N, CA, C and O of each residue as an XYZ file, in Angstrom:
524
protein
N     136.623     46.320    -53.746
C     136.764     45.534    -52.524
C     136.779     46.467    -51.292
O     136.072     46.214    -50.316
N     137.567     47.520    -51.342
C     137.693     48.453    -50.214
C     136.310     49.092    -49.932
O     135.934     49.286    -48.776
N     135.588     49.402    -50.975
C     134.270     50.018    -50.775
C     133.334     49.079    -49.995
O     132.609     49.507    -49.097
N     133.370     47.790    -50.362
C     132.539     46.813    -49.659
C     132.945     46.660    -48.217
O     132.096     46.542    -47.334
N     134.261     46.661    -47.967
C     134.753     46.553    -46.620
C     134.339     47.763    -45.822
O     133.937     47.629    -44.666
N     134.428     48.958    -46.415
C     134.025     50.177    -45.756
C     132.529     50.172    -45.381
O     132.136     50.673    -44.327
N     131.713     49.593    -46.270
C     130.296     49.488    -46.023
C     129.979     48.455    -44.903
O     129.028     48.618    -44.139
N     130.800     47.407    -44.840
C     130.588     46.375    -43.819
C     131.149     46.757    -42.469
O     130.761     46.173    -41.457
N     132.044     47.714    -42.425
C     132.741     48.054    -41.198
C     131.811     48.323    -40.000
O     132.050     47.779    -38.922
N     130.762     49.144    -40.155
C     129.923     49.409    -38.976
C     129.193     48.134    -38.481
O     128.963     47.969    -37.283
N     128.843     47.254    -39.411
C     128.169     46.014    -39.026
C     129.107     45.046    -38.362
O     128.705     44.292    -37.475
N     130.381     45.057    -38.790
C     131.388     44.236    -38.153
C     131.684     44.768    -36.733
O     131.991     43.987    -35.832
N     131.593     46.062    -36.542
C     131.720     46.625    -35.204
C     130.621     46.094    -34.318
O     130.882     45.701    -33.181
N     129.390     46.071    -34.813
C     128.278     45.534    -34.065
C     128.492     44.045    -33.758
O     128.179     43.575    -32.664
N     129.025     43.323    -34.729
C     129.300     41.899    -34.553
C     130.374     41.663    -33.486
O     130.262     40.750    -32.668
N     131.406     42.495    -33.510
C     132.471     42.422    -32.461
C     131.849     42.649    -31.099
O     132.139     41.908    -30.159
N     131.002     43.656    -30.972
C     130.353     43.945    -29.707
C     129.479     42.819    -29.232
O     129.515     42.449    -28.058
N     128.698     42.272    -30.126
C     127.775     41.221    -29.780
C     128.471     39.925    -29.341
O     128.105     39.317    -28.335
N     129.475     39.522    -30.115
C     130.214     38.295    -29.798
C     131.032     38.426    -28.513
O     131.067     37.513    -27.688
N     131.683     39.568    -28.362
C     132.471     39.808    -27.120
C     131.556     39.830    -25.895
O     131.857     39.234    -24.861
N     130.435     40.531    -26.040
C     129.489     40.608    -24.906
C     128.903     39.256    -24.597
O     128.733     38.925    -23.424
N     128.589     38.467    -25.590
C     127.988     37.133    -25.413
C     128.967     36.232    -24.661
O     128.566     35.517    -23.742
N     130.232     36.259    -25.037
C     131.215     35.438    -24.362
C     131.353     35.862    -22.911
O     131.357     35.019    -22.015
N     131.468     37.178    -22.670
C     131.586     37.649    -21.297
C     130.312     37.334    -20.511
O     130.388     36.954    -19.343
N     129.165     37.486    -21.127
C     127.888     37.197    -20.505
C     127.841     35.722    -20.035
O     127.275     35.426    -18.982
N     128.427     34.819    -20.807
C     128.450     33.414    -20.436
C     129.250     33.168    -19.165
O     128.916     32.293    -18.367
N     130.317     33.958    -18.987
C     131.063     33.837    -17.708
C     130.167     34.252    -16.534
O     130.208     33.639    -15.468
N     129.368     35.288    -16.738
C     128.468     35.760    -15.726
C     127.381     34.742    -15.405
O     127.062     34.509    -14.239
N     126.819     34.141    -16.443
C     125.771     33.125    -16.199
C     126.326     31.929    -15.432
O     125.647     31.319    -14.607
N     127.581     31.616    -15.733
C     128.178     30.488    -15.023
C     128.423     30.800    -13.537
O     128.204     29.946    -12.677
N     128.876     32.018    -13.242
C     129.156     32.385    -11.848
C     127.914     32.662    -11.048
O     127.861     32.319     -9.867
N     126.902     33.276    -11.651
C     125.728     33.717    -10.923
C     124.573     32.724    -11.040
O     123.954     32.365    -10.039
N     124.286     32.282    -12.269
C     123.136     31.407    -12.527
C     123.511     29.932    -12.520
O     122.636     29.074    -12.633
N     124.807     29.621    -12.387
C     125.330     28.247    -12.366
C     124.964     27.507    -13.655
O     124.659     26.314    -13.642
N     125.002     28.249    -14.769
C     124.787     27.638    -16.087
C     125.767     28.218    -17.080
O     125.818     29.439    -17.230
N     126.541     27.411    -17.760
C     126.660     25.963    -17.595
C     127.299     25.625    -16.261
O     127.947     26.460    -15.630
N     127.107     24.417    -15.857
C     127.621     23.957    -14.558
C     129.141     24.043    -14.540
O     129.796     23.652    -15.507
N     129.703     24.547    -13.456
C     131.146     24.684    -13.314
C     131.584     23.831    -12.110
O     130.795     23.501    -11.224
N     132.869     23.495    -12.126
C     133.409     22.726    -11.003
C     133.453     23.583     -9.759
O     133.133     23.105     -8.671
N     133.838     24.833     -9.892
C     133.908     25.744     -8.758
C     132.961     26.938     -9.013
O     132.953     27.525    -10.095
N     132.192     27.261     -8.015
C     131.290     28.394     -8.081
C     131.734     29.358     -6.981
O     131.940     28.930     -5.845
N     131.890     30.670     -7.294
C     132.303     31.591     -6.241
C     131.234     31.751     -5.184
O     130.044     31.732     -5.496
N     131.638     31.907     -3.947
C     130.658     32.170     -2.883
C     129.971     33.525     -3.097
O     130.568     34.480     -3.595
N     128.738     33.566     -2.715
C     127.943     34.797     -2.869
C     128.625     35.946     -2.106
O     129.079     35.795     -0.972
N     128.673     37.094     -2.784
C     129.290     38.359     -2.323
C     130.814     38.337     -2.266
O     131.430     39.285     -1.779
N     131.421     37.272     -2.757
C     132.901     37.277     -2.865
C     133.257     38.136     -4.083
O     132.386     38.479     -4.883
N     134.536     38.479     -4.217
C     134.999     39.320     -5.311
C     134.707     38.680     -6.679
O     134.221     39.382     -7.566
N     134.981     37.376     -6.893
C     134.627     36.762     -8.166
C     133.135     36.746     -8.416
O     132.710     36.857     -9.566
N     132.326     36.612     -7.377
C     130.870     36.613     -7.560
C     130.392     37.988     -7.989
O     129.538     38.104     -8.868
N     130.948     39.055     -7.364
C     130.601     40.413     -7.743
C     131.015     40.679     -9.184
O     130.272     41.300     -9.944
N     132.205     40.207     -9.557
C     132.620     40.355    -10.954
C     131.672     39.628    -11.884
O     131.381     40.116    -12.976
N     131.180     38.460    -11.465
C     130.176     37.714    -12.245
C     128.892     38.482    -12.404
O     128.254     38.420    -13.455
N     128.502     39.205    -11.376
C     127.294     40.026    -11.462
C     127.473     41.145    -12.486
O     126.545     41.438    -13.240
N     128.664     41.783    -12.528
C     128.981     42.760    -13.537
C     128.965     42.118    -14.925
O     128.399     42.676    -15.865
N     129.575     40.965    -15.048
C     129.630     40.278    -16.350
C     128.211     39.953    -16.824
O     127.893     40.088    -18.006
N     127.385     39.535    -15.908
C     126.003     39.184    -16.284
C     125.203     40.411    -16.686
O     124.652     40.457    -17.786
N     125.134     41.388    -15.827
C     124.276     42.558    -16.113
C     124.817     43.441    -17.185
O     124.109     43.753    -18.143
N     126.077     43.867    -17.058
C     126.630     44.758    -18.080
C     126.916     44.027    -19.366
O     126.850     44.613    -20.447
N     127.235     42.744    -19.259
C     127.419     41.957    -20.481
C     126.117     41.889    -21.282
O     126.131     41.970    -22.510
N     124.998     41.741    -20.580
C     123.706     41.759    -21.275
C     123.402     43.094    -21.913
O     122.941     43.152    -23.053
N     123.660     44.180    -21.181
C     123.441     45.521    -21.737
C     124.262     45.739    -22.996
O     123.786     46.287    -23.991
N     125.513     45.292    -22.921
C     126.407     45.446    -24.110
C     125.934     44.531    -25.232
O     125.992     44.904    -26.403
N     125.473     43.350    -24.884
C     124.984     42.416    -25.909
C     123.817     43.032    -26.728
O     123.799     42.930    -27.955
N     122.866     43.658    -26.051
C     121.730     44.247    -26.775
C     122.047     45.630    -27.278
O     121.290     46.183    -28.076
N     123.153     46.208    -26.832
C     123.538     47.531    -27.320
C     122.793     48.679    -26.625
O     122.454     49.680    -27.254
N     122.547     48.521    -25.336
C     121.827     49.547    -24.570
C     122.830     50.140    -23.532
O     123.422     49.413    -22.734
N     122.991     51.464    -23.577
C     123.924     52.157    -22.703
C     125.353     51.522    -22.936
O     126.104     51.264    -21.995
N     125.650     51.305    -24.171
C     126.808     50.525    -24.547
C     128.143     51.115    -24.104
O     129.013     50.411    -23.591
N     128.288     52.438    -24.317
C     129.575     53.048    -23.981
C     129.842     52.970    -22.496
O     130.954     52.634    -22.090
N     128.847     53.273    -21.670
C     129.026     53.190    -20.236
C     129.316     51.783    -19.767
O     130.201     51.569    -18.939
N     128.555     50.797    -20.308
C     128.793     49.414    -19.961
C     130.157     48.965    -20.375
O     130.841     48.278    -19.616
N     130.583     49.344    -21.589
C     131.927     48.941    -22.055
C     133.004     49.579    -21.231
O     134.031     48.948    -20.981
N     132.818     50.807    -20.794
C     133.828     51.470    -19.968
C     133.977     50.757    -18.629
O     135.099     50.521    -18.182
N     132.899     50.419    -18.000
C     132.983     49.732    -16.700
C     133.561     48.311    -16.895
O     134.367     47.852    -16.086
N     133.151     47.641    -17.948
C     133.672     46.280    -18.191
C     135.166     46.303    -18.546
O     135.902     45.390    -18.172
N     135.611     47.325    -19.255
C     137.036     47.456    -19.542
C     137.823     47.557    -18.258
O     138.843     46.888    -18.094
N     137.354     48.392    -17.345
C     138.009     48.524    -16.057
C     137.954     47.247    -15.257
O     138.933     46.893    -14.598
N     136.836     46.542    -15.294
C     136.699     45.294    -14.581
C     137.706     44.281    -15.091
O     138.312     43.549    -14.308
N     137.884     44.240    -16.404
C     138.842     43.257    -16.976
C     140.271     43.629    -16.640
O     141.097     42.743    -16.422
N     140.587     44.911    -16.593
C     141.940     45.376    -16.215
C     142.173     44.996    -14.726
O     143.232     44.483    -14.362
N     141.171     45.260    -13.897
C     141.259     44.905    -12.495
C     141.448     43.401    -12.333
O     142.301     42.969    -11.558
N     140.659     42.589    -13.059
C     140.774     41.143    -12.962
C     142.172     40.670    -13.380
O     142.743     39.767    -12.768
N     142.699     41.283    -14.409
C     144.041     40.866    -14.849
C     145.076     41.164    -13.759
O     145.865     40.288    -13.407
N     145.081     42.355    -13.238
C     146.124     42.701    -12.278
C     145.919     42.061    -10.886
O     146.880     41.874    -10.140
N     144.693     41.739    -10.555
C     144.472     41.066     -9.257
C     144.652     39.566     -9.347
O     145.264     38.971     -8.459
N     144.146     38.943    -10.379
C     144.144     37.484    -10.414
C     145.270     36.871    -11.278
O     145.773     35.795    -10.954
N     145.658     37.532    -12.347
C     146.575     36.893    -13.297
C     148.029     37.390    -13.164
O     148.957     36.584    -13.095
N     148.210     38.661    -13.128
C     149.529     39.282    -13.129
C     150.432     38.768    -12.001
O     151.618     38.548    -12.246
N     149.925     38.567    -10.775
C     150.773     38.087     -9.681
C     151.363     36.664     -9.969
O     152.390     36.289     -9.404
N     150.697     35.903    -10.844
C     151.176     34.547    -11.137
C     152.402     34.563    -12.086
O     153.304     33.734    -11.968
N     152.403     35.498    -12.995
C     153.483     35.590    -13.987
C     153.292     36.895    -14.749
O     152.188     37.433    -14.827
N     154.389     37.388    -15.307
C     154.325     38.598    -16.124
C     153.751     38.287    -17.505
O     153.222     39.175    -18.174
N     153.854     37.051    -17.922
C     153.509     36.628    -19.281
C     152.042     36.145    -19.343
O     151.694     35.159    -18.693
N     151.193     36.825    -20.111
C     149.773     36.418    -20.186
C     149.581     34.959    -20.659
O     148.627     34.296    -20.252
N     150.470     34.480    -21.498
C     150.312     33.106    -21.965
C     150.532     32.093    -20.823
O     150.064     30.957    -20.891
N     151.226     32.511    -19.817
C     151.509     31.603    -18.679
C     150.611     31.875    -17.488
O     150.446     30.992    -16.646
N     150.031     33.040    -17.382
C     149.228     33.371    -16.174
C     147.734     33.244    -16.385
O     146.956     33.482    -15.461
N     147.317     32.868    -17.601
C     145.896     32.668    -17.889
C     145.117     33.946    -18.078
O     143.889     33.949    -17.992
N     145.821     35.037    -18.336
C     145.177     36.365    -18.438
C     144.905     36.837    -19.849
O     144.546     37.998    -20.042
N     145.062     35.989    -20.827
C     144.877     36.429    -22.214
C     143.476     36.982    -22.443
O     143.308     38.057    -23.019
N     142.484     36.245    -21.993
C     141.088     36.684    -22.212
C     140.816     38.035    -21.511
O     140.155     38.907    -22.074
N     141.320     38.191    -20.314
C     141.120     39.433    -19.575
C     141.713     40.616    -20.335
O     141.088     41.673    -20.422
N     142.908     40.446    -20.881
C     143.558     41.533    -21.625
C     142.768     41.845    -22.882
O     142.500     43.008    -23.182
N     142.394     40.807    -23.617
C     141.640     41.038    -24.870
C     140.321     41.718    -24.597
O     139.973     42.685    -25.274
N     139.573     41.228    -23.612
C     138.332     41.874    -23.238
C     138.529     43.330    -22.870
O     137.776     44.199    -23.308
N     139.549     43.593    -22.060
C     139.819     44.936    -21.606
C     139.971     45.902    -22.806
O     139.379     46.981    -22.823
N     140.757     45.501    -23.780
C     141.026     46.414    -24.893
C     139.910     46.423    -25.934
O     139.713     47.437    -26.603
N     139.191     45.345    -26.083
C     138.010     45.330    -26.976
C     136.956     46.276    -26.387
O     136.376     47.087    -27.108
N     136.712     46.170    -25.086
C     135.730     47.055    -24.465
C     136.148     48.501    -24.471
O     135.313     49.393    -24.625
N     137.441     48.746    -24.304
C     137.932     50.111    -24.386
C     137.712     50.669    -25.776
O     137.320     51.825    -25.932
N     137.963     49.852    -26.787
C     137.698     50.288    -28.188
C     136.227     50.592    -28.361
O     135.888     51.583    -29.007
N     135.332     49.778    -27.808
C     133.898     50.011    -27.930
C     133.452     51.313    -27.247
O     132.491     51.947    -27.684
N     134.152     51.709    -26.173
C     133.865     52.964    -25.550
C     134.054     54.100    -26.566
O     133.231     55.012    -26.642
N     135.156     54.036    -27.353
C     135.431     55.088    -28.326
C     134.626     54.944    -29.586
O     134.144     55.939    -30.127
N     134.467     53.721    -30.071
C     133.808     53.507    -31.374
C     132.294     53.439    -31.281
O     131.620     53.663    -32.286
N     131.733     53.139    -30.116
C     130.314     52.982    -29.989
C     129.856     51.595    -30.334
O     130.676     50.751    -30.694
N     128.582     51.333    -30.238
C     128.079     49.979    -30.397
C     127.820     49.502    -31.848
O     127.586     48.318    -32.089
N     127.867     50.426    -32.776
C     127.551     50.079    -34.157
C     126.071     50.232    -34.442
O     125.295     50.568    -33.547
N     125.665     49.983    -35.708
C     124.264     50.232    -36.102
C     123.270     49.209    -35.595
O     122.080     49.509    -35.503
N     123.723     47.999    -35.261
C     122.795     46.983    -34.808
C     122.790     47.022    -33.270
O     123.425     46.204    -32.605
N     122.070     47.978    -32.750
C     122.023     48.189    -31.287
C     120.804     49.000    -30.932
O     120.244     49.707    -31.770
N     120.396     48.893    -29.680
C     119.293     49.747    -29.198
C     119.728     51.188    -29.166
O     118.943     52.078    -29.492
N     120.965     51.441    -28.779
C     121.469     52.828    -28.780
C     121.360     53.488    -30.162
O     120.975     54.654    -30.256
N     121.682     52.781    -31.199
C     121.578     53.301    -32.571
C     120.125     53.559    -32.933
O     119.812     54.582    -33.542
N     119.246     52.657    -32.571
C     117.830     52.829    -32.880
C     117.266     54.049    -32.121
O     116.469     54.802    -32.681
N     117.664     54.246    -30.878
C     117.211     55.386    -30.096
C     117.716     56.727    -30.615
O     117.080     57.762    -30.420
N     118.911     56.691    -31.302
C     119.513     57.907    -31.802
C     119.294     58.075    -33.315
O     120.085     58.737    -33.987
N     118.234     57.482    -33.839
C     117.868     57.653    -35.215
C     118.865     56.970    -36.155
O     119.146     57.510    -37.225
N     119.403     55.816    -35.797
C     120.291     55.047    -36.665
C     121.728     55.332    -36.423
O     122.576     54.686    -37.039
N     122.071     56.271    -35.551
C     123.467     56.564    -35.212
C     123.739     56.166    -33.784
O     122.963     56.485    -32.883
N     124.841     55.469    -33.573
C     125.195     55.046    -32.190
C     126.262     55.934    -31.652
O     126.700     55.755    -30.516
């Protein structure tokens, strides 16, 4: 069993990257492309709109696994910034301030900076199967 899990581990890393990036990318599409339709859309060039631009562009790069470590590093910082600017002032407790997703994204992306994108990525293909 352990041997099978060890063999699956790199692919699960890629799956973690893909799913996390896809979820973040959807926030960007909502803010920038207005899809899916949201009740509130941030004004162009506002701080939430700029964050949406990062979510859209870097989320896509992370999704396909291109320049993954750099994208994950910037996104980790973006999520930390989002937490402390938007959520933390409301309450210390993430369950009450709506910051759970920001914290999880921050640390998932920080992990991806260290671990890399996994074997299912453009970075891995460019490096001869190693990411």
